[in-house]
Short mmCIF file of C-alpha atoms and ligand atoms in Angstrom, two decimals:
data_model
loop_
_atom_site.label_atom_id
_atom_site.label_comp_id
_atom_site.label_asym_id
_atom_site.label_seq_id
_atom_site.Cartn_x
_atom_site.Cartn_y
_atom_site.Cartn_z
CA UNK T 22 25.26 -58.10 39.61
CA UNK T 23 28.47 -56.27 40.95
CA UNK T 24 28.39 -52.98 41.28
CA UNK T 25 30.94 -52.41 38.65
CA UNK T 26 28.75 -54.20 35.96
CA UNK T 27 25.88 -52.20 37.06
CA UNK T 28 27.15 -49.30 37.06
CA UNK T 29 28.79 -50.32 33.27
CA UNK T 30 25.67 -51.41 32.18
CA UNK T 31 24.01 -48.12 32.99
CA UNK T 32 26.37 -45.86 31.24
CA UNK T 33 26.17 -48.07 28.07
CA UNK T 34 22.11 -48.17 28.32
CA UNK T 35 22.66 -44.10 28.49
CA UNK T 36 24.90 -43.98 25.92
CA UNK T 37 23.05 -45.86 23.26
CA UNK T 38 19.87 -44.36 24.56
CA UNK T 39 21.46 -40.93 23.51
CA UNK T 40 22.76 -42.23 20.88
CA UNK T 41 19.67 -43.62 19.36
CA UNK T 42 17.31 -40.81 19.74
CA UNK T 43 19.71 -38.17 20.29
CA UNK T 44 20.58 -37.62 16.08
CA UNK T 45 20.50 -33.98 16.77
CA UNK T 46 21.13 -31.96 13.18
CA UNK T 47 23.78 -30.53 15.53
CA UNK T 48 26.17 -33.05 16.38
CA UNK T 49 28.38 -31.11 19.05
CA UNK T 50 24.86 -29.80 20.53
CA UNK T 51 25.25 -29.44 24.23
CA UNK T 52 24.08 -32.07 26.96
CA UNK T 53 20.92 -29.99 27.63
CA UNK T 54 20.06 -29.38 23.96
CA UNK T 55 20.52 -33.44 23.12
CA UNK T 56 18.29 -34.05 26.24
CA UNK T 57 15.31 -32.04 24.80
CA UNK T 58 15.39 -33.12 21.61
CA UNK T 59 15.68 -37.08 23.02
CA UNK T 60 13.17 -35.71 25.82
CA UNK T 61 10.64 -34.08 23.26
CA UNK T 62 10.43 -37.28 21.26
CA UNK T 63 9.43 -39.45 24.38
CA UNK T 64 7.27 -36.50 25.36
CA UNK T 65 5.16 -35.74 22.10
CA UNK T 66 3.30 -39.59 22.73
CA UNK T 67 1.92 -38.41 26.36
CA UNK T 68 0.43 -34.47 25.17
CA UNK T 69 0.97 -31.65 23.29
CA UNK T 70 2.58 -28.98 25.51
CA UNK T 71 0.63 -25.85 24.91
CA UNK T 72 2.78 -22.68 24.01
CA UNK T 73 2.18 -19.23 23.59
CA UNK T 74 4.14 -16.10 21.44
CA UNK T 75 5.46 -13.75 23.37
CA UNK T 76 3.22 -14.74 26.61
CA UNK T 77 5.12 -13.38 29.35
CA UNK T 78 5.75 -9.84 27.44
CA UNK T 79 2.26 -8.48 27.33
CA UNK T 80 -1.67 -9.37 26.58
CA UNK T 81 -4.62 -8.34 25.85
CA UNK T 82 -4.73 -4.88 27.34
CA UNK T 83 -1.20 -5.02 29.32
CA UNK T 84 2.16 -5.04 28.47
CA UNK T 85 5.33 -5.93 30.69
CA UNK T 86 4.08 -6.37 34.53
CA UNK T 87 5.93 -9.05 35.97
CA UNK T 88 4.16 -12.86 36.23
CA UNK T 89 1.64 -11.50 34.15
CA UNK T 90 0.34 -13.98 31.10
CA UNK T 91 -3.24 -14.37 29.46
CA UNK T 92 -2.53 -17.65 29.79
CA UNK T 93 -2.31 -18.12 32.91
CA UNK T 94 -4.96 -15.69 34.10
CA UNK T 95 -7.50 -17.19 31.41
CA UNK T 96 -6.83 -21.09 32.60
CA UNK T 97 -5.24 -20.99 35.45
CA UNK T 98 -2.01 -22.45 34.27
CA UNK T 99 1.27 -21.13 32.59
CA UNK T 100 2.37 -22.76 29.30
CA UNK T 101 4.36 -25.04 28.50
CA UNK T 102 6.15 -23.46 25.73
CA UNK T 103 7.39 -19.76 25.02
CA UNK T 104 7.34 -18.27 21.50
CA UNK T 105 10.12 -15.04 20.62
CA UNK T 106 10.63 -12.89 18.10
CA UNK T 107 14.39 -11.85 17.03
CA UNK T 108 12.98 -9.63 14.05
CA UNK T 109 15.05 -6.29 14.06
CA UNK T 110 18.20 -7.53 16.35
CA UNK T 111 19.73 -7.73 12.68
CA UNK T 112 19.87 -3.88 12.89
CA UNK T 113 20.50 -3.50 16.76
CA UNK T 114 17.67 -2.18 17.60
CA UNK T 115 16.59 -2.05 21.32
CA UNK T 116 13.32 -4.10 20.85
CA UNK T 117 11.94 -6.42 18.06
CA UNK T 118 9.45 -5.50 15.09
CA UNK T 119 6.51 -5.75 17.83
CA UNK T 120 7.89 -3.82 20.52
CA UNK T 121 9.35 -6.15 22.87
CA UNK T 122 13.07 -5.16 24.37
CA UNK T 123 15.39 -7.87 23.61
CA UNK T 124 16.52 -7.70 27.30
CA UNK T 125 13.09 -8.21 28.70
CA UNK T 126 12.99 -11.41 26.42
CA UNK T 127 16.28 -12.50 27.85
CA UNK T 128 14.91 -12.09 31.48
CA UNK T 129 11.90 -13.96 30.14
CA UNK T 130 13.90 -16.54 28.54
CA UNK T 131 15.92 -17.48 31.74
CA UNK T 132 12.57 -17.65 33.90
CA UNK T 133 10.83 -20.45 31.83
CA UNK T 134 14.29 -22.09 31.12
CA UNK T 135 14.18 -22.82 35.24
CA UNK T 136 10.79 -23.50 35.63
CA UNK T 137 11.36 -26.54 33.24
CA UNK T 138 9.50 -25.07 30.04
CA UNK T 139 10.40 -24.87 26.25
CA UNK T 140 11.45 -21.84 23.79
CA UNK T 141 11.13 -21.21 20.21
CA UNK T 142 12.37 -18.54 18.58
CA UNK T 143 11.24 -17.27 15.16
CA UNK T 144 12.95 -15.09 12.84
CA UNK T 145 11.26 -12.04 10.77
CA UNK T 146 14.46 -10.86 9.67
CA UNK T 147 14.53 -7.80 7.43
CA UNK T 148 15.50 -8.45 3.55
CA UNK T 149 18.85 -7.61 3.17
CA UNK T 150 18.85 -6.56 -0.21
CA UNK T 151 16.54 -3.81 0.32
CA UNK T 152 16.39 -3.12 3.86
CA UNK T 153 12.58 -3.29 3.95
CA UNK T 154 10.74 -5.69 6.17
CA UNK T 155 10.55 -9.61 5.98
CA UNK T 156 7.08 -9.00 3.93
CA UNK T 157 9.48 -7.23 0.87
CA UNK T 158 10.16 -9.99 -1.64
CA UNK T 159 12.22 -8.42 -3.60
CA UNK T 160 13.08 -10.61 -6.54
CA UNK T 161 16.83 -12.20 -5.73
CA UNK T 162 17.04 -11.54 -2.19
CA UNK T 163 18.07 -14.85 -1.69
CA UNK T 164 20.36 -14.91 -4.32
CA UNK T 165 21.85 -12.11 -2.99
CA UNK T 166 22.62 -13.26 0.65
CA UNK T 167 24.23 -16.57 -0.56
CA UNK T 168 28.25 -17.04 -0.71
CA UNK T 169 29.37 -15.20 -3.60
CA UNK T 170 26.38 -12.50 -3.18
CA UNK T 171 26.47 -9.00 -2.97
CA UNK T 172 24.60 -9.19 0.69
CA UNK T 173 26.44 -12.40 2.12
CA UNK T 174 28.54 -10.48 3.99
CA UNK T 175 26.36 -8.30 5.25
CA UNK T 176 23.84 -11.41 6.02
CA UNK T 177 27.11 -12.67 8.05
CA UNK T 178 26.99 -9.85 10.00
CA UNK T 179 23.25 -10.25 10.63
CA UNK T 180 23.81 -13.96 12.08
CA UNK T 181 26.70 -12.85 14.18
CA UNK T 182 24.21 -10.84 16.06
CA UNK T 183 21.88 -14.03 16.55
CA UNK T 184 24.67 -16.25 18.00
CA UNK T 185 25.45 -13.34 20.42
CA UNK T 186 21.52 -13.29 21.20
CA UNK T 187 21.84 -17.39 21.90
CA UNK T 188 25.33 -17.54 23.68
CA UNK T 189 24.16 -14.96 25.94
CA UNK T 190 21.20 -17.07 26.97
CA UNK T 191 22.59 -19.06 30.11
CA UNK T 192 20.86 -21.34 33.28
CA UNK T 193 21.66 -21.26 36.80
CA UNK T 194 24.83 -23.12 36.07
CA UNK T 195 25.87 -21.08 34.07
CA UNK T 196 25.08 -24.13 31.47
CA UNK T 197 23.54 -22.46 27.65
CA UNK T 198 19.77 -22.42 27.51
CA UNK T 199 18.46 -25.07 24.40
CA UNK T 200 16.04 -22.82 22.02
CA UNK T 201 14.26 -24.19 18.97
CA UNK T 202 15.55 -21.74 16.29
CA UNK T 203 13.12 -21.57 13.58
CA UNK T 204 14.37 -19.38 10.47
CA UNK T 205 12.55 -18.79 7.37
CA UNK T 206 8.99 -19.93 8.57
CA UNK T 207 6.00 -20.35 6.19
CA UNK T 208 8.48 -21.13 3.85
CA UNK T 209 6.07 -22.44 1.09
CA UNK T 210 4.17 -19.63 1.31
CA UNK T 211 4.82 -16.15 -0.46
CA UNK T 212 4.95 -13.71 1.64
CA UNK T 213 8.00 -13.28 3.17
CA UNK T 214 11.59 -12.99 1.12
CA UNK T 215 12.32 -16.44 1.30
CA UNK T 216 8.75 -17.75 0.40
CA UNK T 217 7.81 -20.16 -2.61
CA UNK T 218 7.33 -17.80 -5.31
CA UNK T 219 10.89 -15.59 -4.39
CA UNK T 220 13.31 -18.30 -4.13
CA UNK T 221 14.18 -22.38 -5.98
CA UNK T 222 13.59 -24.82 -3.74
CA UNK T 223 17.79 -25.75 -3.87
CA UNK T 224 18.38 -21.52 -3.03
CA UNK T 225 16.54 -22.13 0.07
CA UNK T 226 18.07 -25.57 1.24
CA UNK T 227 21.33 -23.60 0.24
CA UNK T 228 20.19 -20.54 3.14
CA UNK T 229 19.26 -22.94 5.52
CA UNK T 230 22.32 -24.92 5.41
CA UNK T 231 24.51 -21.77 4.88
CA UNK T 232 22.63 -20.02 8.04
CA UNK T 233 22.82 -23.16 10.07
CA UNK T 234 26.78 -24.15 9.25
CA UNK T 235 27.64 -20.76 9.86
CA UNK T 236 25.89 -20.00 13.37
CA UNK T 237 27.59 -23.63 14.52
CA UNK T 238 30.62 -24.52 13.16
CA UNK T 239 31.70 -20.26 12.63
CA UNK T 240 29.89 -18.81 15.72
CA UNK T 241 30.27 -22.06 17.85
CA UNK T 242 26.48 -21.71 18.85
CA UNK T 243 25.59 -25.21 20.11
CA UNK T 244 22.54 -24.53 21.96
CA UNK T 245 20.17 -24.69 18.87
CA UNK T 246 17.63 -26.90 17.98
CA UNK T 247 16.70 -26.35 14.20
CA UNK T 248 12.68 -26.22 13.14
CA UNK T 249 11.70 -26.85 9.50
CA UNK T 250 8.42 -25.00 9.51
CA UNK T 251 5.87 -24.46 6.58
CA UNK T 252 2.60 -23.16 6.20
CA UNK T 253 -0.47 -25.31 5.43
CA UNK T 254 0.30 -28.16 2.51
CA UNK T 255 -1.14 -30.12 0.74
CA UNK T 256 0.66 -33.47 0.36
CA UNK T 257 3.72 -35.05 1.89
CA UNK T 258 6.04 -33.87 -1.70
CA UNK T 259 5.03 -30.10 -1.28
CA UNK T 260 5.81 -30.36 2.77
CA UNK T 261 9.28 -31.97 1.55
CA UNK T 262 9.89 -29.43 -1.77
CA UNK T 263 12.62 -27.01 0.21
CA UNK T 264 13.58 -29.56 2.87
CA UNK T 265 17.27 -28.69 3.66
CA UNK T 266 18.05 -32.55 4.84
CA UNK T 267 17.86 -34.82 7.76
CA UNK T 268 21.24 -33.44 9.06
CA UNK T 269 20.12 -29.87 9.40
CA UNK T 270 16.77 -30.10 11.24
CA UNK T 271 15.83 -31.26 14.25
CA UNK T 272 11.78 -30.31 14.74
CA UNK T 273 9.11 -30.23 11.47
CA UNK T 274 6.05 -28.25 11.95
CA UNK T 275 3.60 -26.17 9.86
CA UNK T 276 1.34 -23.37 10.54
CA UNK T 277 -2.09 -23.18 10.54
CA UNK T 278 -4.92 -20.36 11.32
CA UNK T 279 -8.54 -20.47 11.43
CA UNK T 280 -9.86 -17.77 9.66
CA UNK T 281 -13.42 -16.50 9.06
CA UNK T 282 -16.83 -17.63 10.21
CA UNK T 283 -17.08 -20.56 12.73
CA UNK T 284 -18.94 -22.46 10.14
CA UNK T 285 -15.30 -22.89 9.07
CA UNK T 286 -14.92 -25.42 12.03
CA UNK T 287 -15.07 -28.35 10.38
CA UNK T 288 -12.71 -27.39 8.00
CA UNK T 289 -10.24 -26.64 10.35
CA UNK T 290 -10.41 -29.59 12.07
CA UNK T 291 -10.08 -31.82 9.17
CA UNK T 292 -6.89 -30.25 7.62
CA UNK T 293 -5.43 -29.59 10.81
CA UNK T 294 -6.04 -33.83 11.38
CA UNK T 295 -4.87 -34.23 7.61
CA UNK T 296 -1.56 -32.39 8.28
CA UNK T 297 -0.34 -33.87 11.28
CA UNK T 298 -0.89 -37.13 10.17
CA UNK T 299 1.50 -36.32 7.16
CA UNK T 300 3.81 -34.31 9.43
CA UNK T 301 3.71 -37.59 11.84
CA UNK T 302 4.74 -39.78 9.40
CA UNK T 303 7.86 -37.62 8.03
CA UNK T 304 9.16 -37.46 11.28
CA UNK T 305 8.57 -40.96 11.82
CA UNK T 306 10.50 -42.10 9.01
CA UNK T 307 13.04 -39.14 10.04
CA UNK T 308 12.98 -39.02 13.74
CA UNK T 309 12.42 -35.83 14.04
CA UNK T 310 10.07 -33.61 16.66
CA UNK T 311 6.82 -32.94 14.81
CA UNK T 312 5.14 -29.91 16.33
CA UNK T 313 2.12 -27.08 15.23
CA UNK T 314 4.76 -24.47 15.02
CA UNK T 315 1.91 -21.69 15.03
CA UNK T 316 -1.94 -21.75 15.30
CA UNK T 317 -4.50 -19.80 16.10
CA UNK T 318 -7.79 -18.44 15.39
CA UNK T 319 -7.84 -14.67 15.53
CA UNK T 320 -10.37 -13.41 18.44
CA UNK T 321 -11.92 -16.93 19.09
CA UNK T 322 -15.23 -15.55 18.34
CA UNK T 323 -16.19 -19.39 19.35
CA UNK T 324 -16.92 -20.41 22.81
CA UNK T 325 -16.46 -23.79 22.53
CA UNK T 326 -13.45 -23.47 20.20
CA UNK T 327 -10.92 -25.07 22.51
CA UNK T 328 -12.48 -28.42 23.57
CA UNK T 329 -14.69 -28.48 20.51
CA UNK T 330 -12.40 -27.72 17.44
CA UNK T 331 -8.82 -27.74 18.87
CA UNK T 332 -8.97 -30.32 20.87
CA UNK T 333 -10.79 -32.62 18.58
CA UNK T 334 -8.38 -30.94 15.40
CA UNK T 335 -5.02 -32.30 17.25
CA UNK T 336 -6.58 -35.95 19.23
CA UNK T 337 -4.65 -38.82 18.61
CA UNK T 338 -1.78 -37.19 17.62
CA UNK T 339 1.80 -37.12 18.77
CA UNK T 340 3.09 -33.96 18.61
CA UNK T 341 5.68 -32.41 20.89
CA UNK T 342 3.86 -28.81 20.60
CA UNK T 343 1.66 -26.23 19.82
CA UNK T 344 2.13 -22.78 19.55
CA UNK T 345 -0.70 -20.40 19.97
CA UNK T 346 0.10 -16.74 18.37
CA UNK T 347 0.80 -13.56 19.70
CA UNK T 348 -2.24 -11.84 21.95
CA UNK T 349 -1.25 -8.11 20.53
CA UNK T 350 -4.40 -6.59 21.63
CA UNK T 351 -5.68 -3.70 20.00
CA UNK T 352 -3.70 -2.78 17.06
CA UNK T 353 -5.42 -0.35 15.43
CA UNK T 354 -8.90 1.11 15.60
CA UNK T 355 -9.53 -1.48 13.18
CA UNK T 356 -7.46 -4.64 13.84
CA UNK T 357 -7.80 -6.65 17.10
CA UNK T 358 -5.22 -9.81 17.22
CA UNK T 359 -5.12 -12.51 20.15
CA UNK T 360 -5.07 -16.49 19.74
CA UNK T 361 -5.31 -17.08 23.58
CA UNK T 362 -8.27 -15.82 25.84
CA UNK T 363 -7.58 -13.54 28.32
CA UNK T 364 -9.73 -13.68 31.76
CA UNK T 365 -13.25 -13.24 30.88
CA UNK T 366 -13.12 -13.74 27.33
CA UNK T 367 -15.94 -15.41 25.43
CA UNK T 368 -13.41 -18.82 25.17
CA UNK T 369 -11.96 -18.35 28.44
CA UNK T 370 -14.15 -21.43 30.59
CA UNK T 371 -13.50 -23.54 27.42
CA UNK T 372 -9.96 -23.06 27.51
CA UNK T 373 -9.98 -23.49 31.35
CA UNK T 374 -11.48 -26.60 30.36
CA UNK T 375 -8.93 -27.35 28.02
CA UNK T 376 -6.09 -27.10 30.29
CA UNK T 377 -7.37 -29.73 32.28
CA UNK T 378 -7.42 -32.22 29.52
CA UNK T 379 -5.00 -35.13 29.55
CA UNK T 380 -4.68 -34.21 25.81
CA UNK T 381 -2.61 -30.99 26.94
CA UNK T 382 0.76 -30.24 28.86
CA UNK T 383 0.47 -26.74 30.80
CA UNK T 384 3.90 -25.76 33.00
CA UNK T 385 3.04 -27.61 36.27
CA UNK T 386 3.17 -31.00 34.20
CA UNK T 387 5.48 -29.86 31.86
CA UNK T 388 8.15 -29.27 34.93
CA UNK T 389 7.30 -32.64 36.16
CA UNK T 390 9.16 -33.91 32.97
CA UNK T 391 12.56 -32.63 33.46
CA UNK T 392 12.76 -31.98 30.05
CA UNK T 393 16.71 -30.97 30.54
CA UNK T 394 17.85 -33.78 32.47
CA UNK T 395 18.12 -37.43 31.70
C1 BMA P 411 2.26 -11.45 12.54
C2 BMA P 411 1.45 -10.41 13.29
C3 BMA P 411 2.25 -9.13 13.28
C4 BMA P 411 3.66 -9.37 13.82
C5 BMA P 411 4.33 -10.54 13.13
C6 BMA P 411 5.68 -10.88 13.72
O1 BMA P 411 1.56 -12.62 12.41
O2 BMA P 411 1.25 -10.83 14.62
O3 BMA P 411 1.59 -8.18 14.07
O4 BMA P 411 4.43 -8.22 13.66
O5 BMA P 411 3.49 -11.66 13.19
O6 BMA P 411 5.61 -11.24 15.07
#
């Protein structure tokens, strides 16, 4: 063939590739956002990249020395995927609801943007009606922050200090940094302001849409890939209840926690199979990036938890992600919460183990997969 043809051929088998896979709820999303999404969705049938909340911030017993991460120092690889928090930049505070300083998570940001990796970001904003925490469900809160509210404006205000959170997240080329935005988690749940019990189903595809229109078409954020993300479910119709549309979301997920005795295992393992085989077929029919947007089992108090009930929970299925939770530490003298091991941990050679699994996508692989480039 002559070069010209070639090189016409190429651009048109680019073209429709991107335009085939890359239906991003976004449609002005930039190059590197459209490549993750189209990237993600080749990705999800080779492993689940494993992910961590807040990994490079602190562990179990630390808190903010550089290159540290229980991750890492518990397998022997750095994850794949970075979970943030935005909870409090609403009110411009100087670090989020647990602590971390929104300039440190910047820094952080930018580091596992260049090594090749993925970040989420979660939301627990404040309620805006009362000015208590996310956990306040007042009754009308969402009511309250839609147009024609009493709060809307001040909810405006709230997002304008998101988009300057995401525009100021740039690469070496000065190119903006793709982050899966995921507002209004657990939203069939009931404990946040936005949950099940708080809200119709149509008020909270009305938020989503009104957050989402405003932060790209008002704010001109473009960097954003949008997660729908409940909590466990049941059947395909309750995952689908507050589902704002295909046009506004980009990755589904739920969450899902262990909790109690290990005898629980087997629980766990079916539901968690259950679920993603729903949550698989959605974003089938959808294209869409199905992902665990959170997991975890508080303490692993099981050594064997990682190859024996996680691994087994999530085999066979194609998911882009999974997102272990925060490893706070000590909270109180009461309350200990970590999802990860850290070195020496009663999971820790299990999770070593796990790492090594084909199943699983740690950073070195995850770089190999250039998940920003075509
Ligand atoms: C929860 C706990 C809290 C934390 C919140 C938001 O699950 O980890 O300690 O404040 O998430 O990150």
């Amino acid at each position: 063939m002559k070069k010209g043809i070639v090189c016409f051929c190429l651009a048109g088998a680019v073209l429709l590739r991107l335009s085939v896979f890359a239906q991003t709820a976004d449609k002005q999303a930039t190059k590197e956002a459209k490549l993750l999404f189209v990237n993600l969705q080749k990705q999800k049938n080779n492993g689940i990249m494993f992910g961590h909340q807040d990994d490079l911030a602190y562990g179990v017993g630390w808190k903010y020395q550089p290159g540290r991460s229980d991750v890492k120092e518990s397998s022997g690889q750095y994850p794949a995927v970075y979970g943030w928090e935005l909870g409090r930049l609403e009110l411009d505070a100087p670090v989020n609801l647990d602590g971390v300083p929104f300039e440190k998570m910047k820094g952080y940001i930018k580091e596992a943007y260049k090594k090749g990796s993925v970040i989420t970001i979660s939301w627990h904003v404040n309620n805006p009606l009362t000015g208590k925490t996310a956990w306040d469900p007042a009754p009308g809160t969402v009511a309250a922050i839609l147009p024609g509210g009493e709060k809307n404006e001040l909810y405006t205000t709230w997002l304008d200090k998101v988009a300057a959170f995401m525009l100021d997240l740039k690469g070496p080329k000065g190119e903006l940094i793709p982050v899966i935005f995921r507002p209004f988690h657990e939203l069939n749940g009931s404990w946040f302001w936005w949950g099940k019990s708080h809200c119709t189903p149509d008020q909270l595809k009305q938020l989503y849409r009104f957050t989402e229109t405003y932060l790209r078409d008002k704010k001109n954020v473009h960097n954003l890939l949008y997660a729908y993300n409940t909590d466990r479910f049941a059947t395909e119709e309750e995952y689908l209840e507050r589902y704002p549309g295909d046009d506004f979301v980009d990755v589904i997920g739920f969450d899902i926690y262990q909790k109690g005795d290990i005898v629980a295992n087997d629980r766990f393992i079916a539901e968690t199979g259950r679920s993603l085989t729903m949550l698989e077929k959605i974003a089938a029919a959808k294209t869409k990036i199905p992902a665990l947007t959170e997991f975890g089992y508080n303490a692993v108090p099981d050594a064997t938890w990682w190859t024996n009930v996680f691994a087994r929970a999530t085999k066979n299925h194609a998911i882009a992600y999974a997102l272990a939770w925060r490893n706070a530490g000590q909270k109180s003298a009461e309350e200990t919460e970590f999802y990860v091991p850290y070195k020496g941990q009663l999971s820790a050679t299990d999770f070593k183990r796990l790492a090594l699994m084909n199943q699983f996508i740690f950073e070195n692989k995850a770089r190999k997969n250039k998940l920003y480039q075509q």
